[in-house]
XYZ file of C-alpha atoms in Angstrom:
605
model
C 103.517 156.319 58.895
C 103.571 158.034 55.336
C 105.711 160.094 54.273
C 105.223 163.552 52.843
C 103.030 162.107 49.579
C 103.864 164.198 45.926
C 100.046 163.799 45.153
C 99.635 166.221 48.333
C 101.511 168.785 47.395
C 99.718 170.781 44.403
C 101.822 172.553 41.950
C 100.240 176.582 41.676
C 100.579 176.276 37.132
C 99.367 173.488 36.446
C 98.118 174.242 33.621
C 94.407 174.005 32.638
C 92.263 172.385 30.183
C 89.350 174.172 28.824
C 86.509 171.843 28.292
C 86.566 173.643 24.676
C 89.913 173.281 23.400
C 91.057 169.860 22.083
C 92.290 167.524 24.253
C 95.852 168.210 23.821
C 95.677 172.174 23.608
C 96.662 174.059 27.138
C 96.239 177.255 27.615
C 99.292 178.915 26.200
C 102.796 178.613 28.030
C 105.455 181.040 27.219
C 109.278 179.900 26.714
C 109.710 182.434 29.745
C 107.172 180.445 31.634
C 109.113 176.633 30.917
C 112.493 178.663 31.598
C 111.522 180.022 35.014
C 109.607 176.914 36.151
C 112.819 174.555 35.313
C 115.170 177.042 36.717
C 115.571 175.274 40.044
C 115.089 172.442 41.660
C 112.164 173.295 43.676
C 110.025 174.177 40.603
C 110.899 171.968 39.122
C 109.794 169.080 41.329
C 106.353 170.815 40.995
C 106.653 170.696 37.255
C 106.965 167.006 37.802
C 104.670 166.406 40.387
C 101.828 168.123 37.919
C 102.049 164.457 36.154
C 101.842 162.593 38.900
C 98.610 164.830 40.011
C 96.383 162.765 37.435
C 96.877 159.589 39.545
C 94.501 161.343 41.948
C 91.554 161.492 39.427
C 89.341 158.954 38.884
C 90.297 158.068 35.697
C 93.341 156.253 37.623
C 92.281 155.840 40.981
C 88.768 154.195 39.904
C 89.203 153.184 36.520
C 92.589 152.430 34.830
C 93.867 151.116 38.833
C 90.557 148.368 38.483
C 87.384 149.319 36.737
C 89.101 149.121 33.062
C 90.932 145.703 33.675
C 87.421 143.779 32.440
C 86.874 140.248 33.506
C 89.398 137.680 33.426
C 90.271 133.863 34.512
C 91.036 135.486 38.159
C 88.380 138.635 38.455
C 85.352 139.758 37.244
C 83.255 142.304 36.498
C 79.738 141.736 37.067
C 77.185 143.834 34.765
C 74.385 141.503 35.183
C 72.826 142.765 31.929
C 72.530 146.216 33.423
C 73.977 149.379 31.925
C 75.275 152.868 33.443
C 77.281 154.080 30.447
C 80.213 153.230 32.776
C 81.983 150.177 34.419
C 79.620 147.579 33.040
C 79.459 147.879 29.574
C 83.410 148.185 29.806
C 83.368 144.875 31.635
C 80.744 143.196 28.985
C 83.195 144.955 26.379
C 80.407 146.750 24.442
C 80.976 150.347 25.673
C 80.247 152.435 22.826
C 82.344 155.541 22.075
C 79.811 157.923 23.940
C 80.330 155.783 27.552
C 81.451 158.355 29.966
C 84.511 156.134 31.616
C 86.231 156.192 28.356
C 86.025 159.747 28.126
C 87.730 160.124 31.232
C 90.106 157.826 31.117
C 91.308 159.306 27.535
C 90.929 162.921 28.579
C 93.542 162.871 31.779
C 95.839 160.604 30.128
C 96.474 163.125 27.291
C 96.668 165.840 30.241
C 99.332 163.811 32.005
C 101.257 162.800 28.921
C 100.933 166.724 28.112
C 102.019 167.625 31.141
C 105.191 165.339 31.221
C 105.774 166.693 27.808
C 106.199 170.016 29.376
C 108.210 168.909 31.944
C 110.764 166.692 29.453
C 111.143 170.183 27.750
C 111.274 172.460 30.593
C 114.271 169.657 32.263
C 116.192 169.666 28.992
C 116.189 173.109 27.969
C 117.042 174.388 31.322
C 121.177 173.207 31.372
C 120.700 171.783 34.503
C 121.336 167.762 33.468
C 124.678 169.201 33.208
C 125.020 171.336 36.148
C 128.512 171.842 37.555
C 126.634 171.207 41.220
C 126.102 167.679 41.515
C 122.755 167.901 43.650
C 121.553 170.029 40.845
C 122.158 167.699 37.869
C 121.828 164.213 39.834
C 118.007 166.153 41.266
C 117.224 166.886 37.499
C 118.265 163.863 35.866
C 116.105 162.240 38.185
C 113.002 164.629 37.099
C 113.656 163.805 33.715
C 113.564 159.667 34.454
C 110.083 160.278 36.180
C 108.542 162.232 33.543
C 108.994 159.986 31.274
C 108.631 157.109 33.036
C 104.887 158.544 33.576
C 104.465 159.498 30.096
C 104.991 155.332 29.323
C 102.596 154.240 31.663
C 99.996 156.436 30.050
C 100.691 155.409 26.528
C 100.912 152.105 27.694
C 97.576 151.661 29.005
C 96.160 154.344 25.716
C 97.445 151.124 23.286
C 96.454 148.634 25.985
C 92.653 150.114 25.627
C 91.936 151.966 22.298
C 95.089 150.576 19.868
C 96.409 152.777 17.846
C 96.336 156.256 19.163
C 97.958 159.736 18.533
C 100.884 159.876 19.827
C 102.516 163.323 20.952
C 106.143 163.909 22.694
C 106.264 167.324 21.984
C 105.395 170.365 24.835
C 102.435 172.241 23.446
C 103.205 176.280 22.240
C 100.581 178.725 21.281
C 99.896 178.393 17.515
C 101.011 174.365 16.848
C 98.673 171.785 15.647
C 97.033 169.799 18.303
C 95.118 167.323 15.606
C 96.989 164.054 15.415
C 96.125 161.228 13.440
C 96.707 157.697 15.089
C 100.207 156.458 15.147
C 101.010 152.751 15.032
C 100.519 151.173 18.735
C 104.281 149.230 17.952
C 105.642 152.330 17.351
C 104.571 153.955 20.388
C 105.933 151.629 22.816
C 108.978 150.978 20.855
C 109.735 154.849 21.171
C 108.726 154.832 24.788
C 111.106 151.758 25.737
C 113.655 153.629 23.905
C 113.323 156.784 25.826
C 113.659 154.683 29.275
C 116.244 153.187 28.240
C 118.488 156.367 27.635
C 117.194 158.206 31.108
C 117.511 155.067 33.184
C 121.435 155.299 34.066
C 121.213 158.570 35.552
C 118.182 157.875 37.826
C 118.507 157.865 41.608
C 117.700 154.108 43.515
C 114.992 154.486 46.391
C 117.228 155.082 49.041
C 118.009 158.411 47.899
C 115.002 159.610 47.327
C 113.056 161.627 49.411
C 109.794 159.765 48.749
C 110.855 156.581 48.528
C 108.460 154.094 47.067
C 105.617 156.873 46.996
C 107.803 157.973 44.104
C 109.218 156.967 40.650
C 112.586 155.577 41.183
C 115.044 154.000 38.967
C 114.384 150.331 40.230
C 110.416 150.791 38.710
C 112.140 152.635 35.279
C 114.368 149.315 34.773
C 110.921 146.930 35.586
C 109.048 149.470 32.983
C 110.749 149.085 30.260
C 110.545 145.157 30.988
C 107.077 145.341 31.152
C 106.623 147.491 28.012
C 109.115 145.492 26.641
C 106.745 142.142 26.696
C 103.629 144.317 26.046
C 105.526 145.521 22.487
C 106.831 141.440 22.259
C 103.388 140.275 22.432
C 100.217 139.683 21.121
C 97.765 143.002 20.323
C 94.329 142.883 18.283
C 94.217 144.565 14.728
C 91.381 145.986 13.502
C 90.264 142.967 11.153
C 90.146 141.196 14.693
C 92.780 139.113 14.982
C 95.461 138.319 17.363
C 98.622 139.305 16.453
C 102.166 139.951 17.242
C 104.932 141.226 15.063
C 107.637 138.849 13.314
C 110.416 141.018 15.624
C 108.984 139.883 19.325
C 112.014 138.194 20.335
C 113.961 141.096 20.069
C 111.330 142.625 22.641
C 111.731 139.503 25.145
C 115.408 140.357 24.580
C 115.221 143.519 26.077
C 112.658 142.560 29.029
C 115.225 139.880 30.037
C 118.213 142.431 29.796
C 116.529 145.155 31.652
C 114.968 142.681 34.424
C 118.505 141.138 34.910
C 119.725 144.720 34.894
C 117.995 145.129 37.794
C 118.566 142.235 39.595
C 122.256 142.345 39.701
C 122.484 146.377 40.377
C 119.921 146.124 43.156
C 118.758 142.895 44.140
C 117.085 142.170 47.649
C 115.317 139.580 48.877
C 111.697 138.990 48.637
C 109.663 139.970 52.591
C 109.008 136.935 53.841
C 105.764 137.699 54.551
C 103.575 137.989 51.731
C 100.540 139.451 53.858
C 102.584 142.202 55.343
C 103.262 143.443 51.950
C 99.537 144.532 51.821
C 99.009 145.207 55.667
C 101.575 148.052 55.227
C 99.629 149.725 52.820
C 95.680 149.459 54.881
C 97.667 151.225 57.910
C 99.499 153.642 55.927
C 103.074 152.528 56.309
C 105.791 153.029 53.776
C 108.614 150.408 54.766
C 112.046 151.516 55.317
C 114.493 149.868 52.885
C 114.468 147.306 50.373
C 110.939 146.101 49.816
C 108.897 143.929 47.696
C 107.137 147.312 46.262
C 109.036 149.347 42.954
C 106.378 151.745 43.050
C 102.966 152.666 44.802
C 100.643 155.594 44.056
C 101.326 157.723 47.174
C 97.204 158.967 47.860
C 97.339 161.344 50.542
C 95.447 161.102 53.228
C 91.399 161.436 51.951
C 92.509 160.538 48.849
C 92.691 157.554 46.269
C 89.423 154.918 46.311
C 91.345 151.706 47.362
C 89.335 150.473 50.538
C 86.026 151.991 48.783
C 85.735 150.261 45.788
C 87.856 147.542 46.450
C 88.776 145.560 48.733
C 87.108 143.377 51.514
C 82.988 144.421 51.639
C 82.597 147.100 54.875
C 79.038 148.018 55.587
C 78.897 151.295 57.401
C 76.730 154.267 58.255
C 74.828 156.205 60.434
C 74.273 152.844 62.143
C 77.542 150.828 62.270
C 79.252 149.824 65.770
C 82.735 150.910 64.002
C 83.875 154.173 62.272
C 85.423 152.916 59.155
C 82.968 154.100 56.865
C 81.524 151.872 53.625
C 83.556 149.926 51.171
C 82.405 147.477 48.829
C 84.003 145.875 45.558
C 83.506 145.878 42.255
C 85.561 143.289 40.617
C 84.873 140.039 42.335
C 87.190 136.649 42.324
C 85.164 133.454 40.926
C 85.791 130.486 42.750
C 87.807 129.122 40.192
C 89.988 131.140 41.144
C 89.923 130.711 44.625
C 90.106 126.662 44.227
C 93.326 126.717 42.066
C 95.648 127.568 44.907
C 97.411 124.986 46.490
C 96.424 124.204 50.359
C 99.196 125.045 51.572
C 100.118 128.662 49.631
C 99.853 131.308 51.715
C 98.717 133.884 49.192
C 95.202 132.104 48.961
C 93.868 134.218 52.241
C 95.834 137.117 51.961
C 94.702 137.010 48.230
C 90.909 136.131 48.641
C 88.630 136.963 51.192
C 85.493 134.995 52.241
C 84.115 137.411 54.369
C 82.960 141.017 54.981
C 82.407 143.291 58.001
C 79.226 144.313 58.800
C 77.504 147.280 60.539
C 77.784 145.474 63.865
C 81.670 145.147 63.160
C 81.765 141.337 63.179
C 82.866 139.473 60.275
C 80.783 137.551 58.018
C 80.796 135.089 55.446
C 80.013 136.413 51.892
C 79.312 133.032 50.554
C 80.261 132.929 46.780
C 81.043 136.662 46.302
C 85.015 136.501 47.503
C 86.477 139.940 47.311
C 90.062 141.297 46.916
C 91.098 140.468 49.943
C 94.584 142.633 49.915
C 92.892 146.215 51.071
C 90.639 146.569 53.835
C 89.823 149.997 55.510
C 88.628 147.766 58.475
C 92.602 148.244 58.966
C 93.047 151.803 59.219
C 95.327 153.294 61.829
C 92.319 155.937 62.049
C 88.480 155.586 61.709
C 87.502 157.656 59.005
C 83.989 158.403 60.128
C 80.849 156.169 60.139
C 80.038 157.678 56.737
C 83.187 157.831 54.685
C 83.320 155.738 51.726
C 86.373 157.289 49.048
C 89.153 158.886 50.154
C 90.802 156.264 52.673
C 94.497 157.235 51.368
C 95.666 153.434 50.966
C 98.365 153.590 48.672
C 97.720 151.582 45.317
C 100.974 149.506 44.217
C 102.103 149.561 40.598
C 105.314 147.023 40.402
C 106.606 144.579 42.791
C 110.185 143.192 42.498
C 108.297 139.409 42.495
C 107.053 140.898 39.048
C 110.535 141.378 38.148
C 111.645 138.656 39.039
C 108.916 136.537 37.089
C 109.556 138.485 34.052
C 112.850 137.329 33.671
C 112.278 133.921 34.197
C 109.471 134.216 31.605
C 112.093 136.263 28.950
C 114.621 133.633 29.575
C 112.282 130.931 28.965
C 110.628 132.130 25.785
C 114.584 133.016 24.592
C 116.207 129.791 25.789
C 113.896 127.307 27.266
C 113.471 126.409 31.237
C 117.460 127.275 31.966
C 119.075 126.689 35.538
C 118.534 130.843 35.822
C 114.821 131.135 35.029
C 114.154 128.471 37.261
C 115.909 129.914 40.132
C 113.943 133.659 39.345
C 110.735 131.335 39.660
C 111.356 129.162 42.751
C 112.560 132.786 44.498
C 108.888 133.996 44.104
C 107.550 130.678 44.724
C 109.317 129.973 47.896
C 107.771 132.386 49.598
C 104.484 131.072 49.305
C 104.677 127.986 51.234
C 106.323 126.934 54.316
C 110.212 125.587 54.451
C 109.577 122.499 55.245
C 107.088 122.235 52.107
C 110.185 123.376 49.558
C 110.847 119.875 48.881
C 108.005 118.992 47.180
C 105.867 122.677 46.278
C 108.832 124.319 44.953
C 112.125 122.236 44.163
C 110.009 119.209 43.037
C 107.142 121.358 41.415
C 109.514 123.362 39.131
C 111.645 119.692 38.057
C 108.191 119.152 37.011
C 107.118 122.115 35.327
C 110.422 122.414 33.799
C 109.743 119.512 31.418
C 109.866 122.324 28.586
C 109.387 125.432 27.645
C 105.502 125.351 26.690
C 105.359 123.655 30.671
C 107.259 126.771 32.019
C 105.242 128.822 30.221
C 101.824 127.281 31.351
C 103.564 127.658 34.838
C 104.678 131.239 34.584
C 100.598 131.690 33.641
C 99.296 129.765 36.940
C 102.116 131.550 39.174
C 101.398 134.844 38.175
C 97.752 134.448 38.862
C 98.668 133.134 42.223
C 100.886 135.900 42.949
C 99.497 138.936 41.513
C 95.547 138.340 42.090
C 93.407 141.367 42.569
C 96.185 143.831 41.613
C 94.292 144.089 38.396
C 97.471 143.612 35.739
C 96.055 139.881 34.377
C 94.044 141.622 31.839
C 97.481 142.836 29.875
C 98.973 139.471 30.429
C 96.345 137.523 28.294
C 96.459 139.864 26.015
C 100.340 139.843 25.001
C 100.046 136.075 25.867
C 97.460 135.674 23.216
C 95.456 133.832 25.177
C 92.715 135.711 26.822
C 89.407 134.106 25.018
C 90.921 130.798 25.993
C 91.657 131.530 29.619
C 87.711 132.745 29.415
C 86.366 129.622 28.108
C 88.575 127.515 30.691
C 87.061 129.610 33.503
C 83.429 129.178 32.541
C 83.576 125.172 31.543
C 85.102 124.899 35.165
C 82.564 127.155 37.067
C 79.812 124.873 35.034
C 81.356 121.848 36.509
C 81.749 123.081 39.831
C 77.963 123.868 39.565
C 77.462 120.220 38.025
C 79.039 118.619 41.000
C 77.693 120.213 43.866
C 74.670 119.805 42.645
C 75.273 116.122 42.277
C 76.712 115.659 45.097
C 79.706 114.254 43.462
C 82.501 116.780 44.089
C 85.201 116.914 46.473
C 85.063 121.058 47.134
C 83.328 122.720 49.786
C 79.623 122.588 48.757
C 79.200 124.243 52.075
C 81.739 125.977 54.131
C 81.476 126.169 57.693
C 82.440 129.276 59.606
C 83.200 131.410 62.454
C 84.996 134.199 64.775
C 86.980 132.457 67.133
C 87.512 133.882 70.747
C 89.503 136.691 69.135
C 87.158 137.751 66.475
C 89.277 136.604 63.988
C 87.165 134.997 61.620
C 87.899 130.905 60.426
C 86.671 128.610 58.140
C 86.855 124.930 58.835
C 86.888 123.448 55.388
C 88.279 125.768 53.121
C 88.688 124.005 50.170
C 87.306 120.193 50.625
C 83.460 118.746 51.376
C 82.430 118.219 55.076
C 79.291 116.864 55.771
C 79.078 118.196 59.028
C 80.214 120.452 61.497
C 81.899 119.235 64.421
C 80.013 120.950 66.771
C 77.169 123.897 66.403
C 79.513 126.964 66.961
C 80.032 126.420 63.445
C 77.715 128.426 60.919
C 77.163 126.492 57.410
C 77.119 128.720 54.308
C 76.728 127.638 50.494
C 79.493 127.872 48.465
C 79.738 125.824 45.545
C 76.418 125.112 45.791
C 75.373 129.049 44.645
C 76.964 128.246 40.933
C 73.915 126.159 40.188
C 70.398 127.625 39.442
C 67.116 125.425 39.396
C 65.975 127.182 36.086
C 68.956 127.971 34.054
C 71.223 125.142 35.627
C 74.263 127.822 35.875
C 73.657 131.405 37.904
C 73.382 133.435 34.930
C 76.808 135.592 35.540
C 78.241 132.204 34.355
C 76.005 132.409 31.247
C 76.175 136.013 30.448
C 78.624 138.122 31.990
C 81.290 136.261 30.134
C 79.556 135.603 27.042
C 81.348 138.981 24.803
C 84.991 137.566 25.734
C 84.623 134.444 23.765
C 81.026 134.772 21.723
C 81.809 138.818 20.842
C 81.694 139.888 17.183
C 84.412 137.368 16.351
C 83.744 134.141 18.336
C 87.128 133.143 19.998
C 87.912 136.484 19.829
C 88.485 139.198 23.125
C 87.282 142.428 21.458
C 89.238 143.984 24.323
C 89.924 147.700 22.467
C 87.409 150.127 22.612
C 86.197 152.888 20.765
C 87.816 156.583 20.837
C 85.548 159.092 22.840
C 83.358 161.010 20.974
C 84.447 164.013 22.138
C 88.160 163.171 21.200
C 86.514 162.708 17.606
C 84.382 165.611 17.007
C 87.283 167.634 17.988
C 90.015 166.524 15.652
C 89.292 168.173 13.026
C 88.245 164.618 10.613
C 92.211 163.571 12.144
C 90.753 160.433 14.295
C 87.856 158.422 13.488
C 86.705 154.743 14.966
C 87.301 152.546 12.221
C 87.636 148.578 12.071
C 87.096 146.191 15.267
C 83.444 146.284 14.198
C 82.788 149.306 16.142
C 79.015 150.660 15.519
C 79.036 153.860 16.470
């Protein structure tokens, strides 16, 4: 079961944001006010869960969690030429500073970074990281790691998305100047690693928190600042469109493989054994007790959070429906290019994705081409919801897993040193769990020999593996990017879908032109020939549905999502080119006073 979730409990001053004021500017808060609220422990744990509050709005739990994270080599976005001043012109990366996502998305990441602001000031004004009671100053020391451990992952994904933004550390008084002009994206994360780095000691692990994974710990601290550490490392577009990254990276990859070792000496555990479960816990609501895979999941309470709605495997529900789980679809699909690049015989491939939906009736059924994230499913709920829910299901979303960890050292060592003995053994310990013992030989000891030829090989197999491992948790988007090789990984994607198409229609391939399916005694639904041609069904229980076939179309030759929905990330404004930033809000403009303006990256508007 969960445990008591910090998004549930509601802090009485928060403090609001007039839909007038700029998007910094609170209404005013006394030095009484910050003094009484960080007086004592209790208060101040609502003081800190105000920050975490914003993970409940949709400009997380909808957009930054999935929507934002555009199309890539392992998801996509399909906008099918249509637009809703949302999702899809994000996706075909042409959203124009008026689209209504980006306003959101900007808006509550300035209240949450304000809000930790207040809470960094209210912690470290109060004398209580110093207490003489121990409970006292280890409780607020703690506070003080999670604020602004929050406060990074919004600026993180604010440079991630719009560049070069304003950046703002200081609690808001009555009478200060809420205009700020962009600072330099480097500088932001620099700063931010930096302030991790001196909170991080005095953090409590997860087993002493009260929350445990539902809640900021210092295990997730030491994998942020690895994380931000190879975001500030690597590439970024400037506003003459080009991909850049700055001549002092290495010292960056430095401190990603310091903090990630950090880690996995001071608190090291070993990886479930069970990939699947991983996920499972989360559909029925179950926060494991002791060491897990998961740093650090978004603790939606119950009706809360939009994982199982709008992704997740396809449930069609209603008035109607045989079952009372409600309706969940999903928006970011995986392209079979995807799905054909695992190995046989890794078991993240079906946990990963998912070839069929549940209908009204409450029988599975195959989906044909459109494979969904696979992970969530409110099928799985320990509780129907109703017949006619659809958000709210209160699956947890996770933010860090220690396989991440582990893969970002091997991928700091590598880029520092080459394939050494230690980021090979970080790799095979993610690796291993993929595949069956007796398959070590050959998929893991023998694969990484092979891969570990050099460093450009590790690299390219650091790329693969954490597209295997990581697929549908929506963080591949900020991995091209610092890799630098996002239009590329695009253009690979599409020339393979095209010969997919090319040779199932030809008859010449060796994939599963058609798959053929069913639910076996159990229900549980099978597939026969998951990933080679069969000709024919052994006998007729088996239903035959097109697969690679569906790529090709008899007028344009390719479905046109392979034509179009692509096209921006390598044919945008600068061929080659992912024009992944996007325009500040307009409403962020017109209110700053002539401070911000949308200049460079070709921006129109």
């Amino acid at each position: 079961m969960k445990l008591k979730l910090i998004l549930a409990i509601i802090p009485v001053f928060i403090i609001a944001t007039s839909c007038d004021k700029d998007f910094l500017e609170p209404d005013s808060i006394s030095t009484f006010d910050l003094d009484y609220i960080y007086s004592n422990v209790d208060d101040a744990r609502n003081g800190v869960n105000a920050v975490y509050s914003y993970f409940n709005q949709d400009a997380f739990r909808s957009r930054l969690s999935n929507n934002m994270t555009g199309s890539t080599d392992i998801e996509i976005g399909y906008h099918n030429g249509e637009y809703d001043n949302g999702r899809r012109e994000i996706w075909n990366l042409d959203a124009l500073a008026s689209n209504n996502d980006l306003n959101i998305v900007w808006t509550y990441a300035y209240r949450a970074i304000r809000d930790a602001n207040i809470a960094i000031k209210g912690i470290t004004n109060s004398g209580n990281l110093n207490s003489s009671d121990v409970v006292v100053k280890n409780t607020f020391n703690q506070l003080l790691g999670e604020a602004h451990t929050l406060r990074a992952y919004w600026y993180s994904m604010l440079t991630f998305h719009f560049g070069d933004v304003p950046y703002v550390t200081e609690a808001p008084v009555a009478g200060a100047n809420f205009f700020f002009p962009k600072t330099n994206r480097n500088e932001i994360l620099s700063n931010e690693i930096q302030a991790l780095i001196d909170v991080e000691a005095n953090m409590q692990w997860r087993e002493a928190l009260p929350y445990s994974i539902e809640q900021v710990s210092r295990e997730y601290t030491l994998g942020m600042i690895a994380r931000l550490a190879l975001q500030r490392g690597g590439y970024y577009l400037t506003p003459a469109l080009n991909m850049v990254r700055d001549s002092d990276y290495l010292d960056y990859y430095a401190i990603a493989k310091q903090y990630s070792k950090k880690l996995i000496d001071l608190k090291d555990r070993p990886l479930p054994t069970d990939f699947g479960q991983i996920f499972l816990n989360q559909n029925k609501l179950i926060v494991p007790a002791g060491d897990d895979d998961i740093l650090f999941e978004i603790p939606f309470a119950n009706g809360g959070g939009d994982v199982g709605w709008n992704i997740g495997i396809r449930v069609d529900g209603g008035t109607d429906a045989k079952h009372a789980y409600g309706s969940g679809s999903n928006y970011m699909a995986i392209p079979p290019t995807y799905y054909l690049s695992f190995d046989s015989k890794d078991k993240r491939r079906d946990v990963t994705c998912g070839l069929f939906k549940v209908t009204v009736e409450d029988v599975n059924e195959h989906v044909g081409i459109n494979i969904s994230q696979a992970k969530w499913n409110r099928r799985l709920l320990p509780t129907p919801p109703g017949r006619e829910s659809a958000k709210g299901t209160g699956i947890n979303w996770p933010m860090m897993r220690y396989a991440d960890v582990l893969l970002m050292y091997a991928e700091a060592e590598n880029e520092l040193n080459g394939p050494t003995s230690e980021a090979q053994a970080a790799f095979k310990r993610v690796r291993k769990r993929a595949f069956n013992e007796e398959d070590w030989p050959t998929k893991v000891d023998g694969y990484v020999t092979q891969i570990s030829a050099s460093k450009q090989t590790f690299f390219d197999a650091i790329v693969d593996e954490r597209a295997w491992e990581f697929g549908g948790e929506m963080i591949r988007k900020y991995e091209l990017i610092r890799w630098g090789i996002y239009s590329e990984k695009i253009q690979e994607t599409v020339a393979d879908l095209k010969v997919l198409a090319d040779k199932a229609f030809n008859g010449t391939g060796t994939g599963p032109d058609y798959m053929y399916w069913k639910n076996d005694t159990s229900g549980k639904f099978v597939v026969l020939n998951p990933d080679t041609k069969v000709l024919a069904a052994p006998d007729e229980t088996w239903i035959r549905e097109s697969f690679l076939l569906r790529l090709h179309n008899d007028t344009t030759t390719y479905q046109e999502w392979i034509l179009n929905d692509y096209e921006n990330y390598y044919n945008g404004p600068k061929p080659g080119v992912v024009r992944y930033i996007f325009p500040i809000p307009i409403n962020a403009i017109e209110s700053s006073q002539g401070t911000l303006a949308n200049d460079g990256y070709q921006f129109t508007n």
